[in-house]
PDB file of C-alpha atoms in Angstrom:
ATOM      1  CA  MET R   1     -64.429  10.098  57.936  1.00 41.00           C
ATOM      2  CA  VAL R   2     -64.128  13.416  59.754  1.00 54.00           C
ATOM      3  CA  ALA R   3     -62.940  13.207  63.364  1.00 59.00           C
ATOM      4  CA  PRO R   4     -65.549  14.475  65.834  1.00 67.00           C
ATOM      5  CA  VAL R   5     -64.848  17.926  67.227  1.00 65.00           C
ATOM      6  CA  ASP R   6     -64.913  18.461  70.999  1.00 78.00           C
ATOM      7  CA  LEU R   7     -67.283  21.417  70.978  1.00 76.00           C
ATOM      8  CA  SER R   8     -66.769  22.215  74.651  1.00 82.00           C
ATOM      9  CA  LYS R   9     -63.061  22.963  74.161  1.00 84.00           C
ATOM     10  CA  SER R  10     -63.080  24.443  70.652  1.00 84.00           C
ATOM     11  CA  PRO R  11     -63.074  28.155  69.816  1.00 87.00           C
ATOM     12  CA  ILE R  12     -66.450  29.587  68.811  1.00 86.00           C
ATOM     13  CA  PRO R  13     -65.697  29.990  65.072  1.00 85.00           C
ATOM     14  CA  GLU R  14     -64.656  26.324  64.913  1.00 84.00           C
ATOM     15  CA  VAL R  15     -67.835  25.240  66.705  1.00 82.00           C
ATOM     16  CA  LEU R  16     -69.990  27.283  64.307  1.00 82.00           C
ATOM     17  CA  ALA R  17     -68.177  25.751  61.327  1.00 81.00           C
ATOM     18  CA  ALA R  18     -68.603  22.220  62.715  1.00 80.00           C
ATOM     19  CA  LEU R  19     -72.328  22.839  63.219  1.00 79.00           C
ATOM     20  CA  SER R  20     -72.758  24.603  59.868  1.00 80.00           C
ATOM     21  CA  THR R  21     -74.474  27.509  61.581  1.00 82.00           C
ATOM     22  CA  ASP R  22     -74.458  31.257  60.976  1.00 81.00           C
ATOM     23  CA  PRO R  23     -74.644  33.024  64.371  1.00 82.00           C
ATOM     24  CA  HIS R  24     -76.485  36.032  62.893  1.00 85.00           C
ATOM     25  CA  LYS R  25     -79.180  34.177  60.909  1.00 84.00           C
ATOM     26  CA  GLY R  26     -79.460  30.883  62.805  1.00 82.00           C
ATOM     27  CA  LEU R  27     -80.980  27.859  61.113  1.00 83.00           C
ATOM     28  CA  ASP R  28     -83.577  28.114  58.398  1.00 85.00           C
ATOM     29  CA  ALA R  29     -86.712  25.962  58.664  1.00 87.00           C
ATOM     30  CA  LYS R  30     -85.371  23.243  56.344  1.00 89.00           C
ATOM     31  CA  ALA R  31     -82.079  22.864  58.252  1.00 85.00           C
ATOM     32  CA  ALA R  32     -83.936  22.811  61.582  1.00 86.00           C
ATOM     33  CA  GLY R  33     -86.343  20.174  60.231  1.00 89.00           C
ATOM     34  CA  ASP R  34     -83.468  18.077  58.904  1.00 88.00           C
ATOM     35  CA  ARG R  35     -81.694  18.176  62.258  1.00 86.00           C
ATOM     36  CA  LEU R  36     -84.915  17.366  64.092  1.00 88.00           C
ATOM     37  CA  ALA R  37     -85.433  14.337  61.837  1.00 91.00           C
ATOM     38  CA  LYS R  38     -81.805  13.214  62.182  1.00 88.00           C
ATOM     39  CA  TYR R  39     -81.173  13.832  65.914  1.00 84.00           C
ATOM     40  CA  GLY R  40     -84.652  14.049  67.399  1.00 85.00           C
ATOM     41  CA  PRO R  41     -86.027  16.738  69.701  1.00 85.00           C
ATOM     42  CA  ASN R  42     -83.762  18.560  72.121  1.00 79.00           C
ATOM     43  CA  ALA R  43     -85.364  17.138  75.250  1.00 78.00           C
ATOM     44  CA  LEU R  44     -84.322  15.129  78.263  1.00 76.00           C
ATOM     45  CA  GLU R  45     -85.950  11.785  78.901  1.00 76.00           C
ATOM     46  CA  GLU R  46     -88.297  12.000  81.860  1.00 74.00           C
ATOM     47  CA  LYS R  47     -87.929   9.200  84.372  1.00 78.00           C
ATOM     48  CA  ARG R  48     -91.291   8.477  85.943  1.00 80.00           C
ATOM     49  CA  THR R  49     -91.389   6.753  89.312  1.00 80.00           C
ATOM     50  CA  SER R  50     -94.387   4.979  90.738  1.00 86.00           C
ATOM     51  CA  ALA R  51     -96.261   6.913  93.429  1.00 86.00           C
ATOM     52  CA  TRP R  52     -96.000   3.871  95.699  1.00 90.00           C
ATOM     53  CA  LEU R  53     -92.211   3.823  95.364  1.00 90.00           C
ATOM     54  CA  LEU R  54     -92.062   7.534  96.114  1.00 89.00           C
ATOM     55  CA  PHE R  55     -94.183   6.963  99.225  1.00 90.00           C
ATOM     56  CA  LEU R  56     -92.140   3.951 100.380  1.00 91.00           C
ATOM     57  CA  ARG R  57     -88.901   5.958 100.117  1.00 92.00           C
ATOM     58  CA  PHE R  58     -89.977   7.864 103.213  1.00 91.00           C
ATOM     59  CA  PHE R  59     -89.639   4.634 105.230  1.00 92.00           C
ATOM     60  CA  TRP R  60     -85.998   4.220 104.150  1.00 93.00           C
ATOM     61  CA  GLY R  61     -83.167   5.968 105.944  1.00 92.00           C
ATOM     62  CA  PRO R  62     -81.521   6.190 109.368  1.00 94.00           C
ATOM     63  CA  ILE R  63     -84.273   8.152 111.139  1.00 91.00           C
ATOM     64  CA  PRO R  64     -87.187   6.035 109.858  1.00 92.00           C
ATOM     65  CA  TRP R  65     -85.157   2.917 110.761  1.00 94.00           C
ATOM     66  CA  MET R  66     -84.825   4.126 114.356  1.00 95.00           C
ATOM     67  CA  ILE R  67     -88.550   4.802 114.546  1.00 93.00           C
ATOM     68  CA  GLU R  68     -89.321   1.421 112.953  1.00 94.00           C
ATOM     69  CA  ALA R  69     -86.986  -0.261 115.478  1.00 96.00           C
ATOM     70  CA  ALA R  70     -88.857   1.483 118.302  1.00 96.00           C
ATOM     71  CA  ALA R  71     -92.148   0.189 116.884  1.00 96.00           C
ATOM     72  CA  VAL R  72     -90.762  -3.348 116.663  1.00 96.00           C
ATOM     73  CA  MET R  73     -89.484  -3.158 120.265  1.00 97.00           C
ATOM     74  CA  ALA R  74     -92.888  -1.922 121.432  1.00 96.00           C
ATOM     75  CA  ALA R  75     -94.519  -4.859 119.630  1.00 96.00           C
ATOM     76  CA  ILE R  76     -92.039  -7.337 121.150  1.00 97.00           C
ATOM     77  CA  VAL R  77     -92.917  -6.217 124.702  1.00 97.00           C
ATOM     78  CA  HIS R  78     -96.631  -6.164 123.761  1.00 96.00           C
ATOM     79  CA  ASP R  79     -96.999  -2.429 124.419  1.00 95.00           C
ATOM     80  CA  TRP R  80     -99.692  -1.985 121.782  1.00 96.00           C
ATOM     81  CA  GLY R  81    -100.478   1.590 122.771  1.00 96.00           C
ATOM     82  CA  ASP R  82     -96.912   2.777 122.095  1.00 95.00           C
ATOM     83  CA  PHE R  83     -96.716   0.555 119.022  1.00 96.00           C
ATOM     84  CA  SER R  84     -99.840   2.083 117.474  1.00 96.00           C
ATOM     85  CA  ILE R  85     -98.754   5.665 118.292  1.00 96.00           C
ATOM     86  CA  ILE R  86     -95.251   5.118 116.865  1.00 96.00           C
ATOM     87  CA  LEU R  87     -96.656   3.437 113.751  1.00 96.00           C
ATOM     88  CA  ALA R  88     -99.246   6.200 113.262  1.00 96.00           C
ATOM     89  CA  LEU R  89     -96.553   8.883 113.550  1.00 95.00           C
ATOM     90  CA  LEU R  90     -94.297   7.003 111.137  1.00 95.00           C
ATOM     91  CA  ILE R  91     -97.078   6.723 108.548  1.00 95.00           C
ATOM     92  CA  PHE R  92     -98.133  10.353 109.112  1.00 95.00           C
ATOM     93  CA  ASN R  93     -94.543  11.535 108.582  1.00 93.00           C
ATOM     94  CA  ALA R  94     -94.216   9.488 105.374  1.00 93.00           C
ATOM     95  CA  LEU R  95     -97.565  10.759 104.095  1.00 94.00           C
ATOM     96  CA  LEU R  96     -96.645  14.369 104.850  1.00 94.00           C
ATOM     97  CA  GLY R  97     -93.256  14.019 103.124  1.00 91.00           C
ATOM     98  CA  PHE R  98     -94.871  12.339 100.120  1.00 92.00           C
ATOM     99  CA  LEU R  99     -97.483  15.092  99.741  1.00 91.00           C
ATOM    100  CA  ARG R 100     -94.848  17.824 100.017  1.00 91.00           C
ATOM    101  CA  SER R 101     -92.622  16.145  97.417  1.00 86.00           C
ATOM    102  CA  THR R 102     -95.463  15.633  94.934  1.00 83.00           C
ATOM    103  CA  ARG R 103     -96.587  19.244  95.412  1.00 82.00           C
ATOM    104  CA  ARG R 104     -93.045  20.367  94.555  1.00 74.00           C
ATOM    105  CA  ARG R 105     -92.988  18.296  91.351  1.00 68.00           C
ATOM    106  CA  THR R 106     -96.398  19.376  90.028  1.00 64.00           C
ATOM    107  CA  PRO R 107     -95.435  22.895  88.788  1.00 62.00           C
ATOM    108  CA  PHE R 108     -92.559  21.441  86.763  1.00 60.00           C
ATOM    109  CA  ARG R 109     -94.851  18.923  85.074  1.00 61.00           C
ATOM    110  CA  ARG R 110     -97.413  21.645  84.306  1.00 60.00           C
ATOM    111  CA  SER R 111     -94.823  23.953  82.791  1.00 61.00           C
ATOM    112  CA  LYS R 112     -93.381  21.097  80.743  1.00 60.00           C
ATOM    113  CA  THR R 113     -96.771  20.189  79.253  1.00 60.00           C
ATOM    114  CA  ARG R 114     -97.554  23.867  78.606  1.00 57.00           C
ATOM    115  CA  TRP R 115     -94.509  24.257  76.335  1.00 59.00           C
ATOM    116  CA  ARG R 116     -95.086  21.124  74.270  1.00 54.00           C
TER     117      ARG R 116
END
């Protein structure tokens, strides 16, 4: 059995020989098809996260914990006006962060589906 070659540390001619590739012609259709069948497509696995989990992440962290603690303290002393305002601002902040993060991810998903 041939020992695997560390392609990241090998000189270019050795890498081309290990990959059986001509740098001027590239792969022909048959060789490309064979490699596609053997190794699969050259693509990263996309990790999808639930929208609810993405939304709930905005309630996790030091600043949201301080705001949540303030809401709990307001509830303990029965100051329902402060409690409702703090809770509304906490939910508004999480909703705003969630919408901004999903808006950022949308162009990447569109471009990925366009090239398939």
